[in-house]
Every structure is written in C-alpha cells, then in structure tokens.
C-alpha cells in the first residue's frame, strides 16, 4: 500500500495521526495533495488510495513520492482519519468501511450532507461540531454554498440571518474536468465569427458538443444545474437551502436560490440579498467581513475594486465586495461573493475539517 | 433632406404621420430601420438623420434607398413623430428642438427617463400614458429593466407586486459595439491555453485591452456596470429601481438590484425574486406569462426547456422560465428572464411607443 515514510513524530513529539486520502488521483484530489504539501503538517503517515484503474501511480506528497494504493478495506487499517474526494456513490460505500476500521471519515461528496447524524462542517463557521460524530463521519457542503457561507456566517453572527435570496454565477469546472474542457472546445468554435451571438440560434448551432451542460455555455448562460427537484426547483437550488440551514443551525432560514452556469472556467460567484433580524450598517458589515478569517474584502467600486472569479481562482478565501445596505429595507444587505470551487469549494474545506479532527485526536 | 417618397396616404386613405429617425446610422438605429421595414407600416414620409459625420449615407427603409440628413432643426419641419436612438446628451439637446417644430419626441436614451413630466413607456404595460405628454416627450426605460418589465407587469396585474430582488447577467453589447468587439478580442486571446482560468491572475494578465469594461470579461463575470452612485450602489442598479417604480406606477416598490456583466454578446438575462401582495400559484403564474403579449414562456426544465440568451437573441419577446413559488414564502416567485438588449431593450420599445403615438395622431 502506498504511504509516505511513517508513522513519525508530530511537531510536539507525540505520534501524529495517520491520514488516508481516497480519490487522490482526481481533480479535487490533486488540489488536496497540494494543500497537504503546503499547509502546516498535521499528520504522521499519509496513505493515498484511488480506484484500481488509477492504482500504482506515484504522486508527490510533502516532497515525497507516494504510490497510490487500490481502494480496499486494508487501506484504512491503523488510519486515524480518511479524507474522501470521490463521487457520492463511492463515498457512501467506503466511508463506513473506513469508520469500521477505526478512522474518522471526512467526506466532501453529497453522500452524507443531509444525514441528521452527520455534522455538516465549515471550519470557519461551526468548528466545534467536529467533536460530535455519532457515525464517525463528517461532511462538508457543496461548492456553491461554500462560495458564500463563510462570509454569511460572519454576518449572521453579528446581525442574525433571517432570509437569503441567491443568484449564482457558477464555473464550468463545477461540472468537473469535462466541464472545463467542454467550455474551451466551445469557445474555440465560436471565437472566430464576430457576427455570432448577434443572430438568433447561431451559438446553439455552432458550439457542437454540449458536454455535461444542458445548453451551450460559450457566449451564453445556463439557468439550470443539477437534477430536477420538486415544483420546478433544481436539486442544487434545494441543496443550497438545506446546507445553509444546517451549517448555520437555522432550520427556519428562508432561502430562494437560482443556480446559473456561466462561461467561466474556475471560481463560483453569487449575488446575495441577505435579510437580518436587526438593522445593518454598510461600513460595519464591511468591517465584519474584513476581520473574518477566510474572507478577503475587496469593496471599493469607485476605484474599480470588486471581486471577480479571475481574482478568486487559485486562492483560498471567499472574496467579498459590492456590500450595500438595501435602500428599501434597513435590515437587508446586498453583496457579491466569489470563491474557488476547487479549493474552498471542495479540497480545502475537506482538508480543514481533517485538520480539526487531527487536532482533536492529538490533544 | 433624406426622405422616402411621401407624404403618402396611410392604409385607410388618411394622411399617415411623418416620422423622423434620429441616430439612424448607429447600432440601435440599424435595428430601428429593420423594424420599420418589417413591422406593420404606420407612417407616411420617413426621414433619416444622424451626426454630420454620418450624413449623406444612403440606407434602405421599407425597401427604398433613403439618404441620411445631417441633424438640424429643419429635419423636424412637418414631422409628426421623432424617434431618437442617440446618446443622452444628443437627445437632451435635440428632442426639445423636435417638439418646438411640432413633433412628438420618443427617446430611448436616459436623458428624460427620470423627468416627472415625461412618461416612461413600455407599450405592453402602460400604453395609455402615451396620450399624456405635457412636454411632448415620451421616454423608454433602460435595456436591463426592459429585459424583465413586460413579464413583471403581467404578474403585477394579477398578484400586486411589492418587492423585487434582481441579479442581472448583462451582455457585452449593452456597452455598444465596442463592448462586443472587446469580448471577441479577449476570447481570441484566452481561447488557446486550456490551463488559463485555473491559475490566479492568468486571465487578467492575458486578455489585453479591457475596452469599456472595468475588468476582464472573457472567462470572467464583472459585478459593476454604469457609474458610481451613493453608498456603494451603481447608477444602473439605482436606475432599475427608479424605472420599475415609474413604469409600474409603484413609487413604494422595494427593489434591490445587483448588475453583473457576463461574457455573452447579445441578450440580457435576470434572475428575479418577486414578492407579491397575495399568494401566488406556480401553474397560474406560468399561464399569466404564457398569455401575455410580448412574453414567451419556456419553462419545462425536466425537458431542458428554460430561457437562455442564445434563445432570446434576435427575437422580440421577453423569454420567461424557471418559474417557481418560493418554498418559504407563498407570496414570492423566483424566475429567470431573457431579452434582446438591442431589440426590446432599445430599438423595439422605442418603435412600439412611436406606433402608439402614430395611432393616437390618426384616430
């Protein structure tokens, strides 16, 4: 089984926890290994596992070549923590196997998000919940919720959140590598003809393969992601509501979300109208965001300072800007948020949860 | 002075009104001439005028070559109606000149939108106001308001609108031909490198000229349009609030808008959360929209039917879809709307207003 040299002593001499990374060879897994190699080292042995198809490959972690093992129950023998960067079906099958072998499972997939006995963790918002893991499993929310929840959690702590109206601007890579590749392939097809996009139907006729998207994405926006839910709602729009309620501990929170895919490769954005229990102040809200760990305030439009996906891509924090108090409701704020859907939106949040567990296991 | 053969008898034998088109050589002017040549003919003589720089050119209207006159007071001698497709400063100077010569001025620019004695007209919503023109000037709202107001007007008539939360997805051509050309030039620069958009700052470093936009638009979204207003609001966000209130006759309407430019060439989209005075029903709201002149309902996501800019471009109506009743407020609807910002968003609305005036002048 692949592993880095270990078990070894942690920075304080005590044995540091053993970590298993499941899905190491995927797009999110690659970001995870980068994070494990660059963040403060919390682990002793680190084991990598992936599907049999990808097993046997060698990847670098913490500067050491590490062989990727085929996913099997033995991967979890002696592991203290198992991070999962795999599809929901794989996580649903293997997280319990990791728990059965004594590991705490940290899953970034949707498999356990709605389970009442699985805490949904965003370390900047509800870190204390990592100690309460009745099933031995901890989960993180989806990438669109993660593009805004850290900033909203900070504002909720100050003003008491009551209602959210969210419109998303979601990147192609939220649909995986195939999503990003499809967008680039479509852009190459439409890039040449400058009359395109002026005449009805042209784009639809030219972009070719739609890939994972239900309509052309190049020179277009697509107001439909996920699967059909009830009464015209999309599954991701319903998940944003469920996840915001669970992470913030607000089962009565009013949430209306509209999910829209845009021709951006990486980094999700959201326009948020947030209604609170008390009056808000623009400057104070900006200060709350500027002081919040995991948030960068970029909010001076007169100097052309506002967050865009091209600023957030490849970075860890939530970028916050366009903070305005509603002109017609002194309890409401309108703001615009951006976050990298592959980092905080996936790998980073899972890695942060695992670090909290590691600290909890080595008091 | 350029004109088509006329004055001539209208279809009923009465003298049909004489029309002057100011700004005939611009992007919106070109759409106006196309509309004048394809819609039911309401006019006798049609005169074309433009800046001295463009004067002398010959354009086809109603199948006839028509010379473009240099804008001068004489252009309006004997004109019954003058349509303006020019910048606000030009309209502010020349609309009064047209009125002084006896014409009704119909202006698509922002010059007169907020004037209390100038009706703001959307023919599907408030056609009766064209008869009330104390200054002889009629105006239309901006392209973002026009991408949603026809659908919202129909829903208001049924349910009584109280509040709007709007997030826009605005096309590059909303910033004129330079906007569309800038987007295409940026797309050509970023199209080649598939690693682009995965690494921080890459897009910003590669797109080159920003043109009329405050940040890169290719592979990006830009949450800032218009000019700085008060307290962090953008001028266009404030205009949407003013225009919706004026067109719907709801001076107390609550409106929070966030304006975002997206890498689409033509057709604006908006995600709308609309709160009404009474309970709404999804199916009934869909029926109201399907029955409304100027609206096309495209709303069956399970069959991948929803509106996108590539569907709306080059067409006249507002495309409406994703109609959902809020899960947490039985008086609220969430929906997604698309409209061509160069047609209904500009030339078509002005042409429709002029047609109402023409009918009013020839009872």
Short mmCIF file of C-alpha atoms in Angstrom, two decimals, chain B:
data_model
loop_
_atom_site.label_atom_id
_atom_site.label_comp_id
_atom_site.label_asym_id
_atom_site.label_seq_id
_atom_site.Cartn_x
_atom_site.Cartn_y
_atom_site.Cartn_z
CA UNK B 1 -33.02 66.24 -46.63
CA UNK B 2 -33.23 62.45 -46.87
CA UNK B 3 -36.74 61.01 -47.01
CA UNK B 4 -38.73 58.20 -48.55
CA UNK B 5 -41.27 59.22 -51.21
CA UNK B 6 -44.11 60.85 -49.33
CA UNK B 7 -46.19 62.28 -47.77
CA UNK B 8 -48.47 59.45 -48.85
CA UNK B 9 -51.82 58.08 -47.84
CA UNK B 10 -51.99 55.59 -44.97
CA UNK B 11 -53.70 52.21 -45.40
CA UNK B 12 -57.07 53.84 -44.65
CA UNK B 13 -56.60 56.73 -47.05
CA UNK B 14 -55.94 59.31 -44.34
CA UNK B 15 -52.59 61.06 -44.34
CA UNK B 16 -50.21 58.89 -42.31
CA UNK B 17 -47.84 60.65 -39.87
CA UNK B 18 -44.38 61.77 -40.92
CA UNK B 19 -41.57 60.15 -38.93
CA UNK B 20 -38.03 61.42 -38.33
CA UNK B 21 -35.44 58.84 -37.16
CA UNK B 22 -32.51 60.47 -35.37
CA UNK B 23 -29.43 58.27 -34.96
CA UNK B 24 -30.28 56.12 -37.97
CA UNK B 25 -26.65 55.07 -38.60
CA UNK B 26 -25.92 53.66 -35.12
CA UNK B 27 -26.23 50.09 -33.82
CA UNK B 28 -29.71 50.67 -32.39
CA UNK B 29 -30.66 52.80 -35.41
CA UNK B 30 -29.88 49.88 -37.70
CA UNK B 31 -32.31 47.68 -35.75
CA UNK B 32 -34.89 50.51 -35.90
CA UNK B 33 -34.72 50.65 -39.71
CA UNK B 34 -35.10 46.86 -39.83
CA UNK B 35 -38.18 47.13 -37.60
CA UNK B 36 -39.63 49.97 -39.73
CA UNK B 37 -39.19 47.75 -42.79
CA UNK B 38 -40.72 44.60 -41.28
CA UNK B 39 -43.47 45.74 -38.89
CA UNK B 40 -46.93 46.97 -39.95
CA UNK B 41 -46.33 50.30 -41.71
CA UNK B 42 -47.72 53.17 -39.63
CA UNK B 43 -46.06 56.09 -41.38
CA UNK B 44 -46.17 58.30 -44.41
CA UNK B 45 -42.85 60.00 -45.01
CA UNK B 46 -39.86 58.64 -43.10
CA UNK B 47 -36.84 60.90 -42.72
CA UNK B 48 -33.42 59.75 -41.51
CA UNK B 49 -30.98 61.98 -39.65
CA UNK B 50 -27.60 61.46 -37.99
CA UNK B 51 -24.50 63.37 -36.96
CA UNK B 52 -22.86 65.40 -39.76
CA UNK B 53 -20.11 62.73 -39.81
CA UNK B 54 -22.64 60.09 -40.93
CA UNK B 55 -24.84 62.37 -43.05
CA UNK B 56 -25.02 61.72 -46.81
CA UNK B 57 -25.04 57.94 -46.44
CA UNK B 58 -27.90 56.03 -48.08
CA UNK B 59 -29.82 53.42 -46.05
CA UNK B 60 -32.73 51.20 -47.07
CA UNK B 61 -36.06 51.72 -45.32
CA UNK B 62 -39.25 49.92 -46.41
CA UNK B 63 -37.29 48.77 -49.46
CA UNK B 64 -36.43 52.30 -50.54
CA UNK B 65 -32.96 53.91 -50.58
CA UNK B 66 -33.07 56.85 -48.22
CA UNK B 67 -30.38 59.48 -47.79
CA UNK B 68 -29.34 60.36 -44.23
CA UNK B 69 -29.63 64.08 -43.48
CA UNK B 70 -27.36 65.96 -41.09
CA UNK B 71 -29.17 66.57 -37.80
CA UNK B 72 -30.57 70.12 -37.95
CA UNK B 73 -33.80 71.85 -36.79
CA UNK B 74 -35.20 71.65 -40.33
CA UNK B 75 -35.21 67.85 -40.06
CA UNK B 76 -38.27 68.22 -37.86
CA UNK B 77 -40.25 70.64 -40.06
CA UNK B 78 -43.59 68.98 -40.69
CA UNK B 79 -42.55 65.84 -38.76
CA UNK B 80 -45.28 64.38 -36.55
CA UNK B 81 -43.04 61.98 -34.61
CA UNK B 82 -39.28 61.93 -33.98
CA UNK B 83 -37.61 58.75 -32.72
CA UNK B 84 -34.22 59.20 -31.02
CA UNK B 85 -31.56 56.46 -30.92
CA UNK B 86 -28.69 58.65 -29.77
CA UNK B 87 -26.63 59.29 -26.61
CA UNK B 88 -28.38 61.11 -23.76
CA UNK B 89 -26.56 64.41 -24.38
CA UNK B 90 -27.70 64.49 -28.02
CA UNK B 91 -31.28 63.59 -27.10
CA UNK B 92 -31.34 66.24 -24.36
CA UNK B 93 -30.40 68.88 -26.93
CA UNK B 94 -32.47 67.79 -29.93
CA UNK B 95 -35.71 66.31 -28.52
CA UNK B 96 -36.85 69.80 -27.41
CA UNK B 97 -35.96 71.08 -30.89
CA UNK B 98 -38.22 68.42 -32.41
CA UNK B 99 -41.04 69.35 -30.01
CA UNK B 100 -40.58 73.06 -30.85
CA UNK B 101 -41.21 72.16 -34.52
CA UNK B 102 -44.40 70.32 -33.63
CA UNK B 103 -43.22 66.71 -33.41
CA UNK B 104 -43.76 64.25 -30.55
CA UNK B 105 -40.28 63.16 -29.41
CA UNK B 106 -39.80 59.47 -28.50
CA UNK B 107 -36.45 58.96 -26.78
CA UNK B 108 -34.73 55.69 -25.92
CA UNK B 109 -31.85 57.32 -24.08
CA UNK B 110 -31.61 58.06 -20.32
CA UNK B 111 -31.99 61.81 -20.96
CA UNK B 112 -35.65 62.12 -19.89
CA UNK B 113 -36.36 58.86 -18.01
CA UNK B 114 -36.48 60.40 -14.54
CA UNK B 115 -38.21 63.67 -15.53
CA UNK B 116 -41.55 63.79 -13.64
CA UNK B 117 -43.33 65.36 -16.63
CA UNK B 118 -42.07 62.74 -19.11
CA UNK B 119 -43.99 59.42 -19.13
CA UNK B 120 -41.79 56.29 -19.11
CA UNK B 121 -43.50 53.92 -21.53
CA UNK B 122 -43.47 50.17 -22.02
CA UNK B 123 -46.34 49.59 -24.50
CA UNK B 124 -47.31 46.17 -23.09
CA UNK B 125 -47.51 47.66 -19.57
CA UNK B 126 -48.69 51.28 -19.63
CA UNK B 127 -49.74 52.15 -23.23
CA UNK B 128 -52.36 54.70 -22.11
CA UNK B 129 -49.68 57.09 -20.88
CA UNK B 130 -48.65 57.99 -24.43
CA UNK B 131 -51.66 60.35 -24.60
CA UNK B 132 -50.30 62.29 -21.61
CA UNK B 133 -47.19 64.12 -22.82
CA UNK B 134 -47.02 67.55 -21.16
CA UNK B 135 -43.57 68.25 -22.63
CA UNK B 136 -44.23 66.49 -25.92
CA UNK B 137 -41.56 63.96 -24.96
CA UNK B 138 -42.01 60.23 -24.27
CA UNK B 139 -39.20 58.00 -22.95
CA UNK B 140 -38.50 54.28 -22.57
CA UNK B 141 -36.57 52.55 -19.75
CA UNK B 142 -33.08 51.05 -19.99
CA UNK B 143 -32.23 47.69 -21.51
CA UNK B 144 -31.93 45.79 -18.22
CA UNK B 145 -35.33 46.97 -16.98
CA UNK B 146 -36.76 46.14 -20.42
CA UNK B 147 -35.44 42.57 -20.18
CA UNK B 148 -37.93 41.88 -17.36
CA UNK B 149 -40.60 44.61 -17.04
CA UNK B 150 -43.12 43.13 -19.52
CA UNK B 151 -43.23 39.82 -17.63
CA UNK B 152 -43.24 41.54 -14.23
CA UNK B 153 -46.01 43.90 -15.36
CA UNK B 154 -48.22 40.93 -16.24
CA UNK B 155 -47.56 39.26 -12.88
CA UNK B 156 -48.14 42.58 -11.06
CA UNK B 157 -51.54 42.95 -12.70
CA UNK B 158 -52.55 39.55 -11.31
CA UNK B 159 -50.86 39.47 -7.87
CA UNK B 160 -49.82 43.03 -6.96
CA UNK B 161 -46.05 43.45 -6.86
CA UNK B 162 -44.48 44.55 -3.56
CA UNK B 163 -40.75 43.77 -3.78
CA UNK B 164 -38.07 42.82 -6.32
CA UNK B 165 -34.62 41.29 -5.80
CA UNK B 166 -32.79 41.26 -9.13
CA UNK B 167 -29.42 39.83 -10.20
CA UNK B 168 -28.51 40.57 -13.82
CA UNK B 169 -26.45 38.70 -16.41
CA UNK B 170 -25.81 41.53 -18.90
CA UNK B 171 -24.42 41.12 -22.41
CA UNK B 172 -21.32 42.89 -23.74
CA UNK B 173 -23.31 44.69 -26.46
CA UNK B 174 -25.09 46.60 -23.68
CA UNK B 175 -21.84 48.60 -23.74
CA UNK B 176 -22.22 49.18 -27.50
CA UNK B 177 -20.33 47.76 -30.47
CA UNK B 178 -17.06 48.41 -28.61
CA UNK B 179 -18.29 46.07 -25.88
CA UNK B 180 -18.99 43.20 -28.25
CA UNK B 181 -15.72 43.74 -30.14
CA UNK B 182 -13.76 43.80 -26.87
CA UNK B 183 -15.29 40.49 -25.74
CA UNK B 184 -14.42 38.78 -29.04
CA UNK B 185 -10.86 40.16 -28.94
CA UNK B 186 -10.42 38.90 -25.36
CA UNK B 187 -11.87 35.48 -26.23
CA UNK B 188 -9.35 35.10 -29.06
CA UNK B 189 -6.54 35.80 -26.58
CA UNK B 190 -7.71 33.32 -23.91
CA UNK B 191 -9.11 30.64 -26.21
CA UNK B 192 -5.87 28.80 -26.82
CA UNK B 193 -4.48 28.00 -23.38
CA UNK B 194 -6.59 25.42 -21.57
CA UNK B 195 -4.67 25.95 -18.35
CA UNK B 196 -5.95 29.52 -18.30
CA UNK B 197 -8.67 30.19 -15.77
CA UNK B 198 -7.22 27.56 -13.46
CA UNK B 199 -4.43 29.75 -12.09
CA UNK B 200 -4.85 33.03 -10.20
CA UNK B 201 -4.44 36.18 -12.24
CA UNK B 202 -3.90 34.43 -15.54
CA UNK B 203 -6.99 35.76 -17.28
CA UNK B 204 -6.32 39.31 -16.08
CA UNK B 205 -2.78 39.09 -17.47
CA UNK B 206 -3.75 37.74 -20.87
CA UNK B 207 -6.95 39.39 -22.11
CA UNK B 208 -5.26 42.67 -23.02
CA UNK B 209 -7.48 45.70 -23.71
CA UNK B 210 -10.40 45.95 -21.27
CA UNK B 211 -12.34 48.19 -23.68
CA UNK B 212 -15.41 49.70 -21.96
CA UNK B 213 -15.31 47.19 -19.08
CA UNK B 214 -13.69 47.73 -15.65
CA UNK B 215 -12.22 44.17 -15.55
CA UNK B 216 -11.60 41.27 -17.94
CA UNK B 217 -14.87 39.88 -19.35
CA UNK B 218 -13.63 36.75 -21.14
CA UNK B 219 -13.77 33.73 -18.76
CA UNK B 220 -14.99 36.14 -16.09
CA UNK B 221 -18.02 37.99 -14.74
CA UNK B 222 -17.89 41.66 -13.70
CA UNK B 223 -20.21 42.83 -10.88
CA UNK B 224 -20.07 46.50 -11.81
CA UNK B 225 -21.81 48.45 -14.61
CA UNK B 226 -22.59 52.12 -15.05
CA UNK B 227 -21.18 54.84 -12.81
CA UNK B 228 -20.71 55.07 -9.03
CA UNK B 229 -23.87 56.07 -7.19
CA UNK B 230 -24.36 56.61 -3.44
CA UNK B 231 -23.45 54.17 -0.65
CA UNK B 232 -21.80 51.65 -2.97
CA UNK B 233 -24.71 51.38 -5.43
CA UNK B 234 -24.06 51.56 -9.18
CA UNK B 235 -26.02 54.05 -11.29
CA UNK B 236 -27.65 51.26 -13.31
CA UNK B 237 -28.74 49.45 -10.15
CA UNK B 238 -30.43 52.67 -9.00
CA UNK B 239 -31.98 53.22 -12.45
CA UNK B 240 -33.57 49.75 -12.44
CA UNK B 241 -35.25 50.68 -9.14
CA UNK B 242 -36.43 54.07 -10.44
CA UNK B 243 -37.63 52.70 -13.79
CA UNK B 244 -39.55 49.72 -12.37
CA UNK B 245 -41.31 52.05 -9.91
CA UNK B 246 -42.21 54.59 -12.62
CA UNK B 247 -43.36 52.14 -15.31
CA UNK B 248 -45.45 50.07 -12.87
CA UNK B 249 -46.75 53.16 -11.06
CA UNK B 250 -45.47 51.81 -7.74
CA UNK B 251 -43.46 54.61 -6.06
CA UNK B 252 -43.08 52.48 -2.91
CA UNK B 253 -41.87 49.30 -4.67
CA UNK B 254 -38.92 47.74 -2.84
CA UNK B 255 -36.09 47.00 -5.28
CA UNK B 256 -32.60 45.61 -4.70
CA UNK B 257 -30.62 45.04 -7.92
CA UNK B 258 -27.09 43.75 -8.50
CA UNK B 259 -25.82 44.39 -12.05
CA UNK B 260 -23.28 41.92 -13.43
CA UNK B 261 -21.71 41.84 -16.90
CA UNK B 262 -21.19 38.34 -18.35
CA UNK B 263 -19.28 37.11 -21.43
CA UNK B 264 -22.36 36.99 -23.67
CA UNK B 265 -22.51 39.13 -26.84
CA UNK B 266 -26.22 39.98 -27.01
CA UNK B 267 -29.31 39.42 -24.80
CA UNK B 268 -29.56 40.34 -21.14
CA UNK B 269 -30.79 37.87 -18.51
CA UNK B 270 -32.10 38.45 -14.99
CA UNK B 271 -32.75 36.19 -12.02
CA UNK B 272 -35.73 37.71 -10.21
CA UNK B 273 -37.19 37.11 -6.75
CA UNK B 274 -40.58 38.86 -6.80
CA UNK B 275 -42.74 39.25 -3.67
CA UNK B 276 -46.42 40.00 -4.20
CA UNK B 277 -49.36 41.19 -2.09
CA UNK B 278 -51.14 37.85 -2.22
CA UNK B 279 -50.38 34.14 -2.51
CA UNK B 280 -49.04 33.01 -5.86
CA UNK B 281 -49.50 29.74 -7.71
CA UNK B 282 -46.79 28.32 -9.97
CA UNK B 283 -49.11 26.99 -12.70
CA UNK B 284 -51.29 30.10 -12.69
CA UNK B 285 -48.22 32.37 -12.88
CA UNK B 286 -46.97 30.32 -15.83
CA UNK B 287 -50.38 30.74 -17.51
CA UNK B 288 -50.34 34.50 -16.89
CA UNK B 289 -46.93 34.74 -18.58
CA UNK B 290 -47.88 32.41 -21.45
CA UNK B 291 -50.95 34.56 -22.20
CA UNK B 292 -49.10 37.90 -22.02
CA UNK B 293 -48.34 39.72 -25.30
CA UNK B 294 -44.57 40.21 -25.60
CA UNK B 295 -43.74 37.20 -23.39
CA UNK B 296 -42.75 33.67 -24.41
CA UNK B 297 -42.96 31.03 -21.69
CA UNK B 298 -40.11 28.49 -21.93
CA UNK B 299 -40.42 26.57 -18.69
CA UNK B 300 -40.02 22.82 -18.55
CA UNK B 301 -36.60 22.15 -17.02
CA UNK B 302 -37.16 18.39 -16.88
CA UNK B 303 -37.25 18.55 -20.69
CA UNK B 304 -34.33 21.03 -20.59
CA UNK B 305 -36.63 23.89 -21.57
CA UNK B 306 -35.53 27.16 -19.96
CA UNK B 307 -34.63 30.56 -21.45
CA UNK B 308 -31.02 31.41 -22.31
CA UNK B 309 -29.52 34.46 -24.07
CA UNK B 310 -28.80 32.31 -27.15
CA UNK B 311 -32.56 31.67 -27.44
CA UNK B 312 -33.59 35.30 -26.96
CA UNK B 313 -31.02 36.98 -29.21
CA UNK B 314 -32.54 38.42 -32.38
CA UNK B 315 -36.10 37.94 -31.11
CA UNK B 316 -38.68 40.47 -29.90
CA UNK B 317 -40.33 38.95 -26.78
CA UNK B 318 -39.18 38.51 -23.20
CA UNK B 319 -38.32 34.82 -22.65
CA UNK B 320 -39.60 33.63 -19.26
CA UNK B 321 -38.84 30.40 -17.40
CA UNK B 322 -37.69 28.72 -14.17
CA UNK B 323 -40.95 29.92 -12.61
CA UNK B 324 -41.06 28.62 -9.02
CA UNK B 325 -43.02 29.57 -5.92
CA UNK B 326 -40.66 30.29 -3.04
CA UNK B 327 -40.55 27.35 -0.62
CA UNK B 328 -40.52 29.74 2.34
CA UNK B 329 -42.91 32.49 1.19
CA UNK B 330 -46.20 31.63 -0.58
CA UNK B 331 -46.34 35.23 -1.86
CA UNK B 332 -42.98 35.04 -3.68
CA UNK B 333 -41.99 33.83 -7.14
CA UNK B 334 -38.47 33.11 -8.40
CA UNK B 335 -37.98 33.22 -12.17
CA UNK B 336 -35.40 33.72 -14.92
CA UNK B 337 -35.94 36.11 -17.83
CA UNK B 338 -34.02 36.84 -21.05
CA UNK B 339 -34.46 39.61 -23.63
CA UNK B 340 -32.52 41.01 -26.58
CA UNK B 341 -30.97 44.23 -25.26
CA UNK B 342 -30.75 45.71 -28.79
CA UNK B 343 -34.38 44.94 -29.75
CA UNK B 344 -36.96 45.15 -26.92
CA UNK B 345 -34.13 46.55 -24.82
CA UNK B 346 -33.74 49.54 -27.14
CA UNK B 347 -34.99 49.90 -30.74
CA UNK B 348 -38.19 47.84 -30.49
CA UNK B 349 -39.56 49.56 -27.39
CA UNK B 350 -38.94 52.99 -28.96
CA UNK B 351 -40.58 51.85 -32.21
CA UNK B 352 -43.60 50.46 -30.29
CA UNK B 353 -44.04 53.79 -28.46
CA UNK B 354 -43.88 55.67 -31.76
CA UNK B 355 -46.53 53.35 -33.23
CA UNK B 356 -48.85 54.12 -30.30
CA UNK B 357 -48.32 57.84 -30.93
CA UNK B 358 -48.95 57.33 -34.65
CA UNK B 359 -52.26 55.61 -33.86
CA UNK B 360 -53.11 58.43 -31.42
CA UNK B 361 -52.39 61.06 -34.11
CA UNK B 362 -54.54 59.32 -36.74
CA UNK B 363 -57.72 58.40 -34.85
#
